[in-house]
Amino acid sequence: MVSAGRCVGYGVRVTSSNPTAAAPWWRSAVIYQVYVRSFADANGDGIGDLAGLRSRLDYIHDLGVDAIWLNPFYPSPQADAGYDVSDYRDVDPRFGTLAEFDALLLDSHARNLRVIIDLVPNHTSSEHPWFKAARSAPPGSRERRRYLFRDGYGEQPPNNWRSTFGGSAWSRVGPNDQWYLHLFAPEQPDLDWTNPEVRQEFEAILKFWFDRGVDGFRIDVAHGLAKDPGMPDLGESFATSGPAMAGHPHWDQDQVHDVYRAWRRVSDAYPGDRTFVAEAWVHTPQQLARYVRSDELHTAFNFNFLLAPWNAQALRSAIDDSLGALASVGAPATWVLSNHDVVREVTRYGGGDLGTQRARAAALLMLGLPGGAYVYQGEELGLPEVLELPDAVRQDPTFFRTGGRQRGRDGCRVPLPWSGEAPPFGFGPPGSKPWLPQPSNWANSTVEHERSDPESMLSLYREALRLRRELPSLGDGGLAWLPASGDVLAFGREPGFACVVNVGERAVSSPIRAKVLLASQPLCSDGRLPGATAAWYAS
Ligand code: NOJ
Ligand code: CA
């Protein structure tokens, strides 16, 4: 056991309310992110689909996670990979049908997998019927008041706001006509969330999917819905992308919280612990905690952890600051190492063998921390970012709107390798061509290959998730830091669990002398942890 004497007096001691059998599932859940278009392609058109996902549900179940989160599958022109929705109540024919979605939900629930879907409320597609009507409607009309149309200054836009993808955040619907705001691509016009019609429509959309049986929603750009009504120019101290600083005129405005309080009333009216997870890129844990107050959203991705460099102090601060801020509102932490918008962690942590070792250690760190966690498809295979994609195949609007200065996010979205020796590696039927080319050297990273290798990343994730389900100390709860030297993070959790991570390069002795439950790579014969290694102990 980790004795109280060894736990106290070293840094922050964080505890949350005692987890009980009745604690809602989302406080501890590990949720697998399915980027549908890159997961599995059943019909061979090169794009992953719901039928492909259905056929691979056993894989996700056997991995040992509690739920899946699906990126948008709604009808969409795909100007931003489905984050430009033209119909919020249907499935894009590229991905399947509503009937297939219902079948997927049924199949998932039969395997005890909950299903979270992606809601995109900040903007619609420019092909959404509302925006098509707004284009030809006069200034000030009901159609235009659903969006943020403004007059410009001659040929100049209303203000200097920039699109997150590069370029101005304003476009015109026609010469001499008004400008409309798009914080992302011009094909993604921002909605006006002060308009009650917009609020009613999205509450109806939530109900449409909750009625079908979904377990929750991931809220896209949760920090973006409300804008400073005066729309002041963006001061020099504010960046458009990256975590939003307090006082920013179009990110993290107070009014967003009214929206989430109303949504919480909607979800609370349904049985079965329905849940929301916020994608809110805000600067401080205190800002983030406001999204998960008890009458707002349930959880929020912890991007400060994802962004933390591979450094003991930075990681520990990200963990402590987050747990401290969230404990003050009674919400669990939600750890995340990667997703479809960021460079995969193997590459972020240095690439090659070193990047892989660090990513293995990071996985044990993340899954040992209090709260829930997300695993982005391919993370469990240790896939690296695909850096060598030719420009001609790139699809991310970031790449095009910055004239290629930013490479964009395609490199973390390359379709999964399932089996075989050559592309499409079982992602689609033999001879099919995945929408992004897979590296020809991925044969050793396929699910089939890794499943048979006890040393693989997949085997590590499976074992960690198995232990996580078994050990009462993991999931929701608190942690206590243990004394450890510079490059080492060590914490205990009750009952009887400890995690030690050596982020340095040289082997170090472990502050824990107890049975090793799992290690990200073999420990030295004397029990020391090699560089970039994490271990779980029955303390
Ligand atoms: C966040 C999503 O994760 C990202 O992929 C998308 O481009 C933007 N929001 C805009 O919807
Ligand atoms: Ca397909």
Coordinates of C-alpha atoms and ligand atoms in Angstrom, one line a residue:
M1 CA 0.0 0.0 0.0
V2 CA 1.1 3.6 -0.5
S3 CA 1.2 4.8 3.1
A4 CA -0.1 8.2 4.0
G5 CA 3.3 9.1 5.4
R6 CA 4.9 8.7 2.0
C7 CA 2.1 10.5 0.2
V8 CA 1.6 13.8 2.0
G9 CA 3.9 16.7 2.0
Y10 CA 5.1 16.6 -1.5
G11 CA 3.3 18.9 -3.9
V12 CA -0.4 18.9 -4.4
R13 CA -2.4 16.2 -2.8
V14 CA -5.6 15.9 -4.8
T15 CA -8.6 13.9 -3.9
S16 CA -12.0 13.9 -5.4
S17 CA -15.2 12.6 -4.1
N18 CA -15.0 8.9 -3.3
P19 CA -15.8 6.9 -6.4
T20 CA -18.8 4.6 -5.7
A21 CA -20.4 1.9 -7.7
A22 CA -23.1 4.4 -8.7
A23 CA -20.6 6.9 -10.1
P24 CA -21.5 7.7 -13.7
W25 CA -19.5 5.8 -16.3
W26 CA -18.1 8.9 -17.9
R27 CA -16.0 9.8 -14.8
S28 CA -13.7 6.9 -15.5
A29 CA -14.3 6.0 -19.1
V30 CA -11.6 5.2 -21.7
I31 CA -13.1 6.4 -25.0
Y32 CA -11.8 5.3 -28.4
Q33 CA -11.9 8.0 -31.1
V34 CA -13.0 6.6 -34.4
Y35 CA -12.1 8.9 -37.3
V36 CA -14.7 7.2 -39.5
R37 CA -13.2 8.1 -42.9
S38 CA -9.9 6.4 -41.9
F39 CA -11.0 3.5 -39.8
A40 CA -12.3 0.8 -42.2
D41 CA -13.7 0.9 -45.7
A42 CA -16.3 -1.7 -46.4
N43 CA -17.3 -0.8 -49.9
G44 CA -13.9 -0.1 -51.4
D45 CA -14.3 3.5 -52.4
G46 CA -11.3 4.4 -50.4
I47 CA -13.2 6.1 -47.6
G48 CA -14.0 4.5 -44.2
D49 CA -17.7 4.0 -43.5
L50 CA -20.1 2.9 -40.9
A51 CA -20.3 -0.6 -42.3
G52 CA -16.6 -0.9 -42.0
L53 CA -16.7 0.3 -38.4
R54 CA -19.5 -2.2 -37.6
S55 CA -17.4 -5.0 -39.0
R56 CA -14.5 -4.0 -36.7
L57 CA -16.4 -3.5 -33.4
D58 CA -15.0 -6.6 -31.9
Y59 CA -11.5 -5.2 -32.3
I60 CA -12.6 -2.1 -30.3
H61 CA -14.4 -4.2 -27.7
D62 CA -11.3 -6.5 -27.3
L63 CA -9.1 -3.5 -26.8
G64 CA -10.9 -2.9 -23.5
V65 CA -12.4 0.6 -23.9
D66 CA -15.8 1.7 -22.6
A67 CA -17.1 3.8 -25.5
I68 CA -16.4 5.1 -29.0
W69 CA -16.5 8.7 -30.2
L70 CA -17.3 9.1 -33.9
N71 CA -16.1 12.1 -35.8
P72 CA -18.8 13.7 -38.0
F73 CA -20.5 11.4 -40.5
Y74 CA -23.4 13.8 -41.4
P75 CA -24.1 14.9 -45.0
S76 CA -21.4 17.4 -45.8
P77 CA -19.5 18.8 -48.8
Q78 CA -16.4 17.7 -46.8
A79 CA -14.7 21.1 -47.1
D80 CA -13.3 20.3 -43.6
A81 CA -13.6 16.5 -43.4
G82 CA -17.2 16.6 -42.3
Y83 CA -16.9 19.6 -39.8
D84 CA -19.0 21.4 -42.4
V85 CA -22.4 19.9 -41.9
S86 CA -25.3 20.4 -44.4
D87 CA -27.8 18.2 -42.6
Y88 CA -27.5 17.5 -38.8
R89 CA -30.1 14.7 -38.9
D90 CA -28.8 12.3 -41.4
V91 CA -25.8 10.2 -42.5
D92 CA -23.7 11.2 -45.5
P93 CA -24.1 8.5 -48.3
R94 CA -20.3 8.2 -48.3
F95 CA -20.5 6.8 -44.8
G96 CA -23.8 4.9 -44.9
T97 CA -27.4 5.5 -44.0
L98 CA -29.4 6.4 -40.9
A99 CA -30.5 2.7 -40.7
E100 CA -26.8 1.7 -40.6
F101 CA -26.1 4.1 -37.9
D102 CA -29.0 2.6 -35.8
A103 CA -27.6 -0.8 -36.4
L104 CA -24.1 0.4 -35.3
L105 CA -25.6 1.8 -32.1
L106 CA -27.3 -1.5 -31.4
D107 CA -24.2 -3.6 -32.1
S108 CA -22.1 -1.3 -30.0
H109 CA -24.5 -1.4 -27.1
A110 CA -24.6 -5.2 -27.4
R111 CA -20.9 -5.1 -26.7
N112 CA -21.2 -2.7 -23.8
L113 CA -19.7 0.1 -25.8
R114 CA -21.3 3.5 -25.5
V115 CA -21.5 5.8 -28.5
I116 CA -20.6 9.5 -28.5
I117 CA -21.1 11.5 -31.7
D118 CA -19.7 14.8 -32.7
L119 CA -21.9 18.0 -32.7
V120 CA -20.7 20.9 -34.7
P121 CA -22.6 24.0 -33.4
N122 CA -20.3 26.9 -34.1
H123 CA -20.8 26.8 -37.8
T124 CA -22.8 25.0 -40.5
S125 CA -21.7 24.1 -44.0
S126 CA -22.3 26.9 -46.6
E127 CA -24.4 24.3 -48.3
H128 CA -26.8 24.0 -45.3
P129 CA -30.3 25.0 -46.3
W130 CA -30.1 27.9 -43.8
F131 CA -27.0 29.4 -45.4
K132 CA -28.3 28.9 -48.9
A133 CA -31.4 30.8 -48.0
A134 CA -29.3 33.5 -46.3
R135 CA -27.2 34.2 -49.4
S136 CA -30.0 35.5 -51.4
A137 CA -32.0 37.1 -48.5
P138 CA -31.6 40.8 -47.8
P139 CA -29.5 42.3 -45.0
G140 CA -31.3 42.1 -41.7
S141 CA -33.6 39.3 -42.8
R142 CA -34.6 36.4 -40.6
E143 CA -32.4 34.2 -42.9
R144 CA -29.3 36.3 -42.4
R145 CA -29.8 36.7 -38.7
R146 CA -29.1 33.1 -38.1
Y147 CA -25.5 33.8 -39.1
L148 CA -23.1 36.7 -38.5
F149 CA -23.5 39.0 -41.5
R150 CA -22.1 42.4 -41.1
D151 CA -21.4 45.4 -43.4
G152 CA -17.8 46.0 -44.2
Y153 CA -15.8 49.2 -44.9
G154 CA -15.9 49.5 -48.7
E155 CA -13.7 46.6 -49.8
Q156 CA -12.5 46.0 -46.3
P157 CA -14.1 43.3 -44.0
P158 CA -15.8 44.4 -40.7
N159 CA -12.7 43.7 -38.6
N160 CA -9.3 42.0 -38.6
W161 CA -10.3 38.6 -37.3
R162 CA -8.4 35.7 -38.9
S163 CA -9.6 32.3 -39.9
T164 CA -8.1 29.5 -37.8
F165 CA -7.1 27.9 -41.1
G166 CA -5.4 31.1 -42.4
G167 CA -6.6 34.2 -44.2
S168 CA -9.4 36.6 -43.2
A169 CA -12.3 35.3 -41.1
W170 CA -14.7 37.2 -43.4
S171 CA -16.0 36.5 -46.9
R172 CA -18.7 38.1 -49.0
V173 CA -21.7 36.5 -50.4
G174 CA -21.4 38.6 -53.5
P175 CA -19.9 41.9 -54.8
N176 CA -21.2 44.9 -52.9
D177 CA -23.0 42.5 -50.5
Q178 CA -22.5 41.9 -46.8
W179 CA -19.7 39.9 -45.2
Y180 CA -20.2 36.8 -43.1
L181 CA -18.0 35.5 -40.4
H182 CA -16.2 32.1 -40.6
L183 CA -13.7 31.4 -37.9
F184 CA -12.7 28.4 -40.0
A185 CA -13.1 27.9 -43.8
P186 CA -15.4 30.1 -45.9
E187 CA -17.5 27.0 -46.4
Q188 CA -18.1 27.0 -42.6
P189 CA -20.2 30.2 -41.8
D190 CA -20.5 30.9 -38.1
L191 CA -24.0 30.8 -36.5
D192 CA -25.3 33.6 -34.4
W193 CA -25.9 32.0 -31.0
T194 CA -27.7 35.1 -29.7
N195 CA -30.6 34.1 -32.0
P196 CA -33.2 31.9 -30.2
E197 CA -34.0 30.1 -33.4
V198 CA -30.4 28.8 -33.5
R199 CA -30.6 27.6 -29.9
Q200 CA -33.9 25.9 -30.4
E201 CA -32.7 24.1 -33.5
F202 CA -29.6 22.7 -31.8
E203 CA -31.7 21.5 -28.8
A204 CA -33.9 19.7 -31.3
I205 CA -30.8 18.2 -32.9
L206 CA -29.6 16.9 -29.5
K207 CA -33.0 15.3 -28.9
F208 CA -33.1 13.8 -32.4
W209 CA -29.9 11.8 -31.6
F210 CA -30.6 11.2 -27.9
D211 CA -33.9 9.7 -28.9
R212 CA -32.1 7.4 -31.2
G213 CA -30.1 6.2 -28.2
V214 CA -26.7 7.9 -28.5
D215 CA -24.8 8.2 -25.2
G216 CA -23.4 11.6 -25.7
F217 CA -21.9 14.3 -27.8
R218 CA -18.4 15.7 -28.3
I219 CA -18.9 19.5 -28.7
D220 CA -16.8 20.9 -31.5
V221 CA -15.3 24.4 -30.8
A222 CA -17.1 24.5 -27.5
H223 CA -15.3 27.8 -26.7
G224 CA -16.3 29.5 -29.9
L225 CA -20.1 29.9 -30.0
A226 CA -20.4 33.3 -28.4
K227 CA -18.6 36.4 -29.8
D228 CA -18.1 39.8 -28.3
P229 CA -21.1 41.7 -29.7
G230 CA -19.0 44.7 -30.5
M231 CA -16.8 42.6 -32.6
P232 CA -13.7 44.6 -31.8
D233 CA -10.4 44.1 -33.7
L234 CA -8.2 41.4 -32.4
G235 CA -5.5 43.0 -30.3
E236 CA -1.9 42.0 -31.1
S237 CA -1.6 40.0 -27.9
F238 CA -4.2 37.5 -29.0
A239 CA -3.5 34.6 -31.3
T240 CA -6.2 33.2 -33.5
S241 CA -5.2 29.6 -33.1
G242 CA -3.8 27.8 -30.0
P243 CA -5.4 27.9 -26.6
A244 CA -7.6 31.0 -26.1
M245 CA -6.4 33.6 -23.6
A246 CA -9.0 35.2 -21.3
G247 CA -10.5 38.4 -22.8
H248 CA -10.3 37.1 -26.4
P249 CA -13.1 38.7 -28.5
H250 CA -14.3 35.5 -30.1
W251 CA -13.1 32.6 -28.0
D252 CA -14.2 31.7 -24.5
Q253 CA -16.8 34.4 -24.0
D254 CA -19.0 34.1 -20.9
Q255 CA -22.2 33.7 -22.9
V256 CA -21.2 30.2 -24.1
H257 CA -22.0 28.9 -20.7
D258 CA -25.7 29.8 -21.0
V259 CA -25.9 27.5 -24.0
Y260 CA -24.4 24.6 -22.1
R261 CA -26.6 25.1 -19.1
A262 CA -29.6 24.7 -21.4
W263 CA -28.0 21.6 -23.0
R264 CA -27.4 20.0 -19.6
R265 CA -31.1 20.3 -18.9
V266 CA -31.8 18.4 -22.2
S267 CA -29.3 15.6 -21.4
D268 CA -30.4 15.3 -17.8
A269 CA -34.0 14.6 -18.9
Y270 CA -32.8 11.3 -20.6
P271 CA -32.1 8.1 -18.7
G272 CA -28.7 6.4 -18.6
D273 CA -26.0 9.0 -17.9
R274 CA -25.9 10.8 -21.2
T275 CA -22.8 12.9 -21.5
F276 CA -21.1 15.9 -23.2
V277 CA -17.4 16.3 -23.7
A278 CA -16.1 19.8 -24.6
E279 CA -13.5 20.6 -27.2
A280 CA -12.5 23.9 -25.7
W281 CA -9.0 25.1 -26.6
V282 CA -8.6 27.5 -23.7
H283 CA -5.4 28.7 -22.1
T284 CA -5.7 27.8 -18.4
P285 CA -7.3 24.9 -16.4
Q286 CA -9.4 27.5 -14.6
Q287 CA -10.9 28.6 -17.9
L288 CA -11.5 25.0 -18.8
A289 CA -13.1 24.1 -15.4
R290 CA -15.9 26.6 -16.1
Y291 CA -17.1 24.4 -18.9
V292 CA -17.6 21.4 -16.6
R293 CA -19.4 23.1 -13.7
S294 CA -22.1 20.8 -12.4
D295 CA -24.9 22.3 -14.4
E296 CA -22.9 22.5 -17.7
L297 CA -21.0 20.0 -19.7
H298 CA -19.7 16.8 -18.0
T299 CA -16.1 16.6 -19.2
A300 CA -13.6 18.5 -21.3
F301 CA -10.5 17.4 -23.2
N302 CA -7.3 18.3 -21.3
F303 CA -5.2 19.8 -24.1
N304 CA -2.6 21.2 -21.7
F305 CA -1.6 17.7 -21.0
L306 CA -1.4 16.9 -24.7
L307 CA 0.6 20.1 -25.4
A308 CA 3.1 19.5 -22.5
P309 CA 6.6 18.8 -23.6
W310 CA 8.3 15.6 -22.6
N311 CA 9.6 17.0 -19.4
A312 CA 8.8 15.9 -15.8
Q313 CA 8.1 19.4 -14.5
A314 CA 5.9 20.4 -17.4
L315 CA 3.9 17.1 -17.3
R316 CA 3.5 17.4 -13.5
S317 CA 2.3 21.0 -13.7
A318 CA -0.2 20.1 -16.4
I319 CA -1.5 17.3 -14.3
D320 CA -1.6 19.2 -11.0
D321 CA -3.1 22.4 -12.4
S322 CA -5.8 20.4 -14.2
L323 CA -6.7 18.2 -11.2
G324 CA -6.7 21.2 -8.9
A325 CA -9.0 23.3 -11.1
L326 CA -11.3 20.4 -11.9
A327 CA -11.6 19.3 -8.3
S328 CA -12.9 22.8 -7.4
V329 CA -16.0 22.1 -9.6
G330 CA -16.2 18.4 -8.9
A331 CA -15.5 17.3 -12.4
P332 CA -13.2 14.4 -13.4
A333 CA -10.2 15.0 -15.6
T334 CA -10.2 13.8 -19.3
W335 CA -6.7 13.0 -20.6
V336 CA -5.8 13.0 -24.2
L337 CA -2.5 12.4 -26.0
S338 CA -3.7 12.8 -29.6
N339 CA -6.6 13.3 -31.9
H340 CA -7.3 14.1 -35.6
D341 CA -6.0 17.7 -35.3
V342 CA -2.6 17.2 -33.8
V343 CA 0.7 15.6 -34.7
R344 CA 0.7 12.0 -33.5
E345 CA 2.6 11.7 -30.2
V346 CA 5.2 9.2 -31.4
T347 CA 6.4 12.0 -33.7
R348 CA 5.8 14.8 -31.3
Y349 CA 7.9 13.1 -28.7
G350 CA 10.9 12.9 -31.0
G351 CA 10.0 10.2 -33.5
G352 CA 11.7 6.9 -34.2
D353 CA 12.5 4.5 -31.3
L354 CA 12.8 7.3 -28.8
G355 CA 9.5 8.8 -29.7
T356 CA 7.9 5.3 -29.5
Q357 CA 9.4 4.6 -26.1
R358 CA 8.2 7.9 -24.8
A359 CA 4.7 7.3 -26.3
R360 CA 4.6 3.9 -24.5
A361 CA 5.5 5.6 -21.2
A362 CA 3.0 8.4 -21.8
A363 CA 0.2 5.8 -22.4
L364 CA 0.9 4.3 -18.9
L365 CA 1.1 7.7 -17.4
M366 CA -2.2 8.8 -19.0
L367 CA -4.1 5.6 -18.2
G368 CA -2.8 5.6 -14.6
L369 CA -4.1 9.2 -13.9
P370 CA -7.4 9.9 -12.1
G371 CA -10.3 10.4 -14.5
G372 CA -11.1 9.3 -18.0
A373 CA -9.0 9.2 -21.2
Y374 CA -9.4 9.2 -24.9
V375 CA -7.4 7.0 -27.3
Y376 CA -7.2 8.2 -30.9
Q377 CA -7.4 5.3 -33.5
G378 CA -3.9 4.3 -34.4
E379 CA -2.4 5.5 -31.1
E380 CA -2.8 2.0 -29.8
L381 CA -0.6 0.8 -32.8
G382 CA 2.0 3.5 -32.2
L383 CA 1.5 5.0 -35.6
P384 CA 3.7 8.0 -36.3
E385 CA 2.6 11.2 -38.1
V386 CA 2.9 10.6 -41.9
L387 CA 5.2 13.4 -42.8
E388 CA 6.0 12.5 -46.4
L389 CA 2.5 12.9 -47.9
P390 CA 2.8 14.5 -51.4
D391 CA 1.1 17.9 -51.7
A392 CA -1.2 16.6 -54.4
V393 CA -3.0 14.3 -52.0
R394 CA -3.4 16.7 -49.1
Q395 CA -6.9 17.6 -48.2
D396 CA -6.8 19.7 -45.1
P397 CA -7.9 23.3 -45.7
T398 CA -5.2 24.5 -43.4
F399 CA -2.6 23.5 -46.0
F400 CA -4.3 25.3 -48.8
R401 CA -5.3 28.5 -46.9
T402 CA -1.7 29.0 -45.7
G403 CA -0.3 28.4 -49.1
G404 CA 1.4 25.2 -47.8
R405 CA 3.2 27.0 -45.0
Q406 CA 1.4 24.8 -42.5
R407 CA 1.4 21.2 -43.6
G408 CA -2.0 20.6 -42.0
R409 CA -3.5 17.6 -40.3
D410 CA -3.6 15.0 -43.0
G411 CA -0.5 13.3 -41.5
C412 CA -2.4 12.1 -38.5
R413 CA -5.5 11.0 -40.5
V414 CA -3.9 8.3 -42.7
P415 CA -6.2 5.2 -42.9
L416 CA -5.5 2.5 -40.4
P417 CA -3.4 -0.6 -41.3
W418 CA -5.2 -3.7 -40.3
S419 CA -3.4 -6.6 -42.0
G420 CA -1.2 -7.8 -44.8
E421 CA 2.1 -6.7 -46.3
A422 CA 1.1 -3.8 -48.5
P423 CA -1.5 -1.0 -48.9
P424 CA -4.4 -0.9 -48.4
F425 CA -3.3 -3.1 -45.4
G426 CA -6.9 -4.4 -45.0
F427 CA -8.3 -0.9 -44.6
G428 CA -10.4 -1.6 -47.7
P429 CA -10.8 -4.6 -50.0
P430 CA -7.7 -5.7 -52.0
G431 CA -7.0 -3.3 -54.8
S432 CA -8.9 -0.4 -53.2
K433 CA -7.1 3.0 -52.9
P434 CA -7.3 4.7 -49.5
W435 CA -8.2 8.4 -49.6
L436 CA -4.8 9.2 -48.3
P437 CA -1.8 6.9 -49.2
Q438 CA -0.5 4.7 -46.4
P439 CA 3.3 4.4 -46.1
S440 CA 4.4 1.2 -47.7
N441 CA 6.5 0.2 -44.6
W442 CA 3.5 -0.1 -42.3
A443 CA 3.4 -4.0 -42.5
N444 CA 4.9 -4.2 -39.0
S445 CA 2.3 -1.7 -37.6
T446 CA -0.8 -3.6 -38.7
V447 CA -3.3 -4.8 -36.1
E448 CA -2.7 -8.3 -37.3
H449 CA 1.1 -8.0 -36.8
E450 CA 0.9 -6.2 -33.5
R451 CA -1.7 -8.6 -32.1
S452 CA 0.8 -11.5 -32.3
D453 CA 3.7 -9.5 -30.8
P454 CA 3.6 -9.3 -27.0
E455 CA 6.1 -6.4 -27.1
S456 CA 3.9 -4.3 -29.5
M457 CA 2.2 -1.0 -28.6
L458 CA -1.1 -2.8 -29.1
S459 CA -0.3 -5.4 -26.6
L460 CA 0.8 -2.7 -24.1
Y461 CA -2.5 -0.8 -24.5
R462 CA -4.6 -4.0 -24.3
E463 CA -2.8 -5.0 -21.1
A464 CA -3.0 -1.6 -19.5
L465 CA -6.8 -1.4 -20.3
R466 CA -7.3 -4.9 -18.9
L467 CA -5.6 -3.9 -15.7
R468 CA -7.5 -0.6 -15.6
R469 CA -10.8 -2.5 -15.7
E470 CA -9.6 -4.8 -13.0
L471 CA -8.0 -2.5 -10.5
P472 CA -10.3 -0.5 -8.3
S473 CA -7.6 2.2 -7.8
L474 CA -7.7 3.3 -11.5
G475 CA -10.3 5.6 -13.2
D476 CA -12.0 8.2 -11.1
G477 CA -10.4 9.3 -7.8
G478 CA -7.4 11.1 -6.5
L479 CA -3.6 10.8 -6.5
A480 CA -0.7 11.5 -4.2
W481 CA 2.7 12.4 -5.5
L482 CA 5.6 10.4 -4.2
P483 CA 9.1 11.8 -3.6
A484 CA 11.2 11.3 -6.7
S485 CA 14.2 12.9 -8.3
G486 CA 14.3 15.4 -11.2
D487 CA 13.3 13.4 -14.3
V488 CA 11.0 11.1 -12.4
L489 CA 7.2 11.4 -11.9
A490 CA 5.8 9.0 -9.2
F491 CA 2.4 8.9 -7.7
G492 CA 0.3 6.5 -5.7
R493 CA -3.4 5.8 -5.9
E494 CA -5.5 4.0 -3.3
P495 CA -5.9 1.1 -2.9
G496 CA -2.5 -0.2 -3.6
F497 CA -1.3 1.3 -6.9
A498 CA 1.7 3.3 -7.9
C499 CA 2.9 4.7 -11.2
V500 CA 6.5 5.7 -11.9
V501 CA 7.7 7.5 -15.1
N502 CA 11.3 8.2 -15.9
V503 CA 11.2 10.9 -18.6
G504 CA 15.0 11.2 -18.6
E505 CA 17.4 9.4 -20.8
R506 CA 19.4 7.5 -18.2
A507 CA 18.2 4.6 -16.0
V508 CA 17.1 5.6 -12.5
S509 CA 16.2 3.7 -9.4
S510 CA 12.5 3.5 -8.7
P511 CA 11.1 5.1 -5.6
I512 CA 8.8 2.0 -5.4
R513 CA 9.8 -1.4 -4.4
A514 CA 6.8 -3.5 -5.1
K515 CA 5.4 -6.0 -7.6
V516 CA 5.5 -4.6 -11.1
L517 CA 2.2 -5.0 -12.8
L518 CA 3.2 -3.6 -16.2
A519 CA 6.1 -1.7 -17.6
S520 CA 6.4 0.2 -20.9
Q521 CA 9.6 -1.7 -21.5
P522 CA 11.6 -4.2 -19.5
L523 CA 13.1 -2.8 -16.3
C524 CA 16.7 -3.3 -15.5
S525 CA 17.5 -6.5 -13.5
D526 CA 18.0 -4.4 -10.4
G527 CA 14.6 -2.8 -10.7
R528 CA 15.8 0.5 -12.2
L529 CA 13.7 2.2 -14.9
P530 CA 15.5 2.7 -18.2
G531 CA 15.2 6.1 -19.8
A532 CA 11.7 6.9 -21.2
T533 CA 10.0 4.2 -19.3
A534 CA 6.9 4.0 -17.1
A535 CA 5.9 1.2 -14.7
W536 CA 2.8 0.4 -12.8
Y537 CA 3.2 -1.3 -9.4
A538 CA 0.9 -3.0 -6.9
S539 CA 2.2 -0.9 -4.1
Ligands
NOJ1 C1 -12.2 21.1 -34.3 C2 -12.2 19.9 -35.1 O1 -11.6 18.8 -34.3 C3 -11.4 20.1 -36.3 O2 -11.1 19.0 -37.0 C4 -12.2 21.1 -37.2 O3 -11.5 21.5 -38.3 C5 -12.6 22.4 -36.4 N1 -13.0 22.1 -35.1 C6 -13.6 23.2 -37.1 O4 -14.9 22.5 -37.0
CA2 CA -16.3 3.4 -48.1

